[in-house]
Amino acid sequence: VQLQASGGGLVQAGDSLRLSCAASGRTFSNNAVGWFRQAPGKDREFLAAVSWKGDRTSYADSVKGRFTISRDNRQNAVYLQMNTLSPEDTAVYLCASDLSSYWSGRIRYWGQGTQVTVSS
């Protein structure tokens, strides 16, 4: 399975972006999927996760209320809607599939990241 994140770009503070994570080679519809980000010089940060059916989600406190994770298993894709972006959200955003159907944090596959840059 290959995961590819897309939808990043350069935006201004207060703008919104919607990231997509697409799977190829094999479906990840039976696996929970999470979003992470990594800014230069910082550790990778967990942002959000969604269960295989989309019935359970979890968020880091840093993005709760601003970011929304969702999935469409017919499209074999997971999304991250990001609102009210600030320069502190600048990072490479990555998606990852979990070993389990519900988020456990045990990563099965990491995806290629997409750069998000927020200007002030």
PDB file of C-alpha atoms in Angstrom:
ATOM      1  CA  VAL A   1       0.000   0.000   0.000  1.00  0.00           C
ATOM      2  CA  GLN A   2       1.197   3.484  -0.831  1.00  0.00           C
ATOM      3  CA  LEU A   3      -0.294   6.488   0.881  1.00  0.00           C
ATOM      4  CA  GLN A   4      -0.043   9.924  -0.616  1.00  0.00           C
ATOM      5  CA  ALA A   5      -1.038  13.149   1.072  1.00  0.00           C
ATOM      6  CA  SER A   6      -2.032  16.097  -1.092  1.00  0.00           C
ATOM      7  CA  GLY A   7      -3.739  19.446  -0.880  1.00  0.00           C
ATOM      8  CA  GLY A   8      -1.052  21.431   0.853  1.00  0.00           C
ATOM      9  CA  GLY A   9       0.091  24.835  -0.227  1.00  0.00           C
ATOM     10  CA  LEU A  10       0.812  28.394   0.762  1.00  0.00           C
ATOM     11  CA  VAL A  11      -2.048  30.182   2.477  1.00  0.00           C
ATOM     12  CA  GLN A  12      -2.545  33.199   4.692  1.00  0.00           C
ATOM     13  CA  ALA A  13      -3.379  33.189   8.358  1.00  0.00           C
ATOM     14  CA  GLY A  14      -7.070  32.580   8.884  1.00  0.00           C
ATOM     15  CA  ASP A  15      -7.463  30.585   5.670  1.00  0.00           C
ATOM     16  CA  SER A  16      -8.611  26.991   5.342  1.00  0.00           C
ATOM     17  CA  LEU A  17      -7.183  23.982   3.559  1.00  0.00           C
ATOM     18  CA  ARG A  18      -8.431  20.482   2.963  1.00  0.00           C
ATOM     19  CA  LEU A  19      -5.821  17.763   2.805  1.00  0.00           C
ATOM     20  CA  SER A  20      -6.419  14.386   1.233  1.00  0.00           C
ATOM     21  CA  CYS A  21      -4.755  11.059   1.886  1.00  0.00           C
ATOM     22  CA  ALA A  22      -5.198   8.538  -0.892  1.00  0.00           C
ATOM     23  CA  ALA A  23      -4.229   4.895  -0.831  1.00  0.00           C
ATOM     24  CA  SER A  24      -3.034   2.979  -3.848  1.00  0.00           C
ATOM     25  CA  GLY A  25      -2.080  -0.594  -4.338  1.00  0.00           C
ATOM     26  CA  ARG A  26      -4.508  -1.781  -1.731  1.00  0.00           C
ATOM     27  CA  THR A  27      -7.415  -0.356   0.156  1.00  0.00           C
ATOM     28  CA  PHE A  28      -7.062   0.934   3.693  1.00  0.00           C
ATOM     29  CA  SER A  29     -10.788   0.892   4.309  1.00  0.00           C
ATOM     30  CA  ASN A  30     -10.359  -1.683   7.084  1.00  0.00           C
ATOM     31  CA  ASN A  31      -7.771   0.387   8.925  1.00  0.00           C
ATOM     32  CA  ALA A  32      -7.873   3.459  11.094  1.00  0.00           C
ATOM     33  CA  VAL A  33      -5.986   6.386   9.582  1.00  0.00           C
ATOM     34  CA  GLY A  34      -4.278   9.285  11.253  1.00  0.00           C
ATOM     35  CA  TRP A  35      -2.780  12.628  10.345  1.00  0.00           C
ATOM     36  CA  PHE A  36       0.515  13.924  11.683  1.00  0.00           C
ATOM     37  CA  ARG A  37       2.675  16.935  11.018  1.00  0.00           C
ATOM     38  CA  GLN A  38       6.321  17.731  11.394  1.00  0.00           C
ATOM     39  CA  ALA A  39       7.734  21.219  11.495  1.00  0.00           C
ATOM     40  CA  PRO A  40      11.447  21.914  11.031  1.00  0.00           C
ATOM     41  CA  GLY A  41      13.366  21.135  14.180  1.00  0.00           C
ATOM     42  CA  LYS A  42      10.320  19.690  15.941  1.00  0.00           C
ATOM     43  CA  ASP A  43       9.111  16.206  16.686  1.00  0.00           C
ATOM     44  CA  ARG A  44       6.396  14.622  14.636  1.00  0.00           C
ATOM     45  CA  GLU A  45       3.048  15.568  16.121  1.00  0.00           C
ATOM     46  CA  PHE A  46      -0.129  13.526  16.089  1.00  0.00           C
ATOM     47  CA  LEU A  47      -3.121  15.568  14.936  1.00  0.00           C
ATOM     48  CA  ALA A  48      -6.162  13.409  14.380  1.00  0.00           C
ATOM     49  CA  ALA A  49      -7.348   9.883  13.689  1.00  0.00           C
ATOM     50  CA  VAL A  50     -10.449   8.246  12.313  1.00  0.00           C
ATOM     51  CA  SER A  51     -11.651   4.667  12.669  1.00  0.00           C
ATOM     52  CA  TRP A  52     -12.243   2.397   9.724  1.00  0.00           C
ATOM     53  CA  LYS A  53     -15.952   3.187   9.556  1.00  0.00           C
ATOM     54  CA  GLY A  54     -15.529   6.817  10.463  1.00  0.00           C
ATOM     55  CA  ASP A  55     -17.549   6.336  13.639  1.00  0.00           C
ATOM     56  CA  ARG A  56     -14.758   7.344  15.992  1.00  0.00           C
ATOM     57  CA  THR A  57     -12.403  10.270  15.773  1.00  0.00           C
ATOM     58  CA  SER A  58      -9.770  11.693  18.053  1.00  0.00           C
ATOM     59  CA  TYR A  59      -7.845  14.959  17.992  1.00  0.00           C
ATOM     60  CA  ALA A  60      -4.833  16.567  19.550  1.00  0.00           C
ATOM     61  CA  ASP A  61      -5.693  19.473  21.794  1.00  0.00           C
ATOM     62  CA  SER A  62      -3.684  21.777  19.527  1.00  0.00           C
ATOM     63  CA  VAL A  63      -6.129  21.308  16.635  1.00  0.00           C
ATOM     64  CA  LYS A  64      -9.380  20.362  18.358  1.00  0.00           C
ATOM     65  CA  GLY A  65     -12.173  22.591  17.125  1.00  0.00           C
ATOM     66  CA  ARG A  66     -10.198  23.777  14.093  1.00  0.00           C
ATOM     67  CA  PHE A  67      -9.399  20.549  12.243  1.00  0.00           C
ATOM     68  CA  THR A  68     -11.837  17.847  11.187  1.00  0.00           C
ATOM     69  CA  ILE A  69     -10.873  14.388   9.994  1.00  0.00           C
ATOM     70  CA  SER A  70     -13.179  12.328   7.799  1.00  0.00           C
ATOM     71  CA  ARG A  71     -13.021   9.492   5.328  1.00  0.00           C
ATOM     72  CA  ASP A  72     -14.752   8.157   2.262  1.00  0.00           C
ATOM     73  CA  ASN A  73     -14.046   4.460   1.859  1.00  0.00           C
ATOM     74  CA  ARG A  74     -15.699   4.406  -1.552  1.00  0.00           C
ATOM     75  CA  GLN A  75     -12.977   6.801  -2.690  1.00  0.00           C
ATOM     76  CA  ASN A  76     -10.329   5.075  -0.573  1.00  0.00           C
ATOM     77  CA  ALA A  77      -9.440   8.448   0.896  1.00  0.00           C
ATOM     78  CA  VAL A  78      -9.159  10.253   4.204  1.00  0.00           C
ATOM     79  CA  TYR A  79      -9.424  14.008   4.580  1.00  0.00           C
ATOM     80  CA  LEU A  80      -8.273  16.671   7.003  1.00  0.00           C
ATOM     81  CA  GLN A  81     -10.221  19.903   6.909  1.00  0.00           C
ATOM     82  CA  MET A  82      -8.124  22.634   8.488  1.00  0.00           C
ATOM     83  CA  ASN A  83      -9.693  25.941   9.420  1.00  0.00           C
ATOM     84  CA  THR A  84      -8.401  29.150  10.927  1.00  0.00           C
ATOM     85  CA  LEU A  85      -4.822  28.334  10.040  1.00  0.00           C
ATOM     86  CA  SER A  86      -1.991  30.171  11.720  1.00  0.00           C
ATOM     87  CA  PRO A  87       1.753  30.341  11.018  1.00  0.00           C
ATOM     88  CA  GLU A  88       2.225  27.805  13.821  1.00  0.00           C
ATOM     89  CA  ASP A  89       0.469  25.252  11.586  1.00  0.00           C
ATOM     90  CA  THR A  90       3.281  25.425   9.044  1.00  0.00           C
ATOM     91  CA  ALA A  91       4.686  21.927   8.635  1.00  0.00           C
ATOM     92  CA  VAL A  92       4.821  18.863   6.450  1.00  0.00           C
ATOM     93  CA  TYR A  93       1.590  16.961   6.927  1.00  0.00           C
ATOM     94  CA  LEU A  94       1.584  13.182   6.693  1.00  0.00           C
ATOM     95  CA  CYS A  95      -1.026  10.490   6.879  1.00  0.00           C
ATOM     96  CA  ALA A  96      -0.566   7.001   8.221  1.00  0.00           C
ATOM     97  CA  SER A  97      -2.621   3.855   8.402  1.00  0.00           C
ATOM     98  CA  ASP A  98      -2.947   1.950  11.632  1.00  0.00           C
ATOM     99  CA  LEU A  99      -2.556  -1.769  12.152  1.00  0.00           C
ATOM    100  CA  SER A 100      -6.039  -1.834  13.651  1.00  0.00           C
ATOM    101  CA  SER A 101      -9.515  -0.770  12.646  1.00  0.00           C
ATOM    102  CA  TYR A 102      -9.626   1.598  15.594  1.00  0.00           C
ATOM    103  CA  TRP A 103      -6.714   3.951  16.264  1.00  0.00           C
ATOM    104  CA  SER A 104      -4.012   2.305  18.320  1.00  0.00           C
ATOM    105  CA  GLY A 105      -1.024   4.347  17.261  1.00  0.00           C
ATOM    106  CA  ARG A 106       0.724   1.328  15.806  1.00  0.00           C
ATOM    107  CA  ILE A 107       1.527   2.509  12.330  1.00  0.00           C
ATOM    108  CA  ARG A 108       1.315   0.140   9.433  1.00  0.00           C
ATOM    109  CA  TYR A 109       2.165   2.483   6.591  1.00  0.00           C
ATOM    110  CA  TRP A 110       3.361   6.078   6.429  1.00  0.00           C
ATOM    111  CA  GLY A 111       2.413   8.246   3.521  1.00  0.00           C
ATOM    112  CA  GLN A 112       4.345  10.851   1.616  1.00  0.00           C
ATOM    113  CA  GLY A 113       3.786  14.275   3.109  1.00  0.00           C
ATOM    114  CA  THR A 114       2.427  17.517   1.779  1.00  0.00           C
ATOM    115  CA  GLN A 115       3.785  20.917   2.742  1.00  0.00           C
ATOM    116  CA  VAL A 116       1.511  23.452   4.373  1.00  0.00           C
ATOM    117  CA  THR A 117       2.867  26.960   4.775  1.00  0.00           C
ATOM    118  CA  VAL A 118       0.841  29.639   6.514  1.00  0.00           C
ATOM    119  CA  SER A 119       1.973  33.219   6.163  1.00  0.00           C
ATOM    120  CA  SER A 120       1.108  35.916   8.679  1.00  0.00           C
TER     121      SER A 120
END
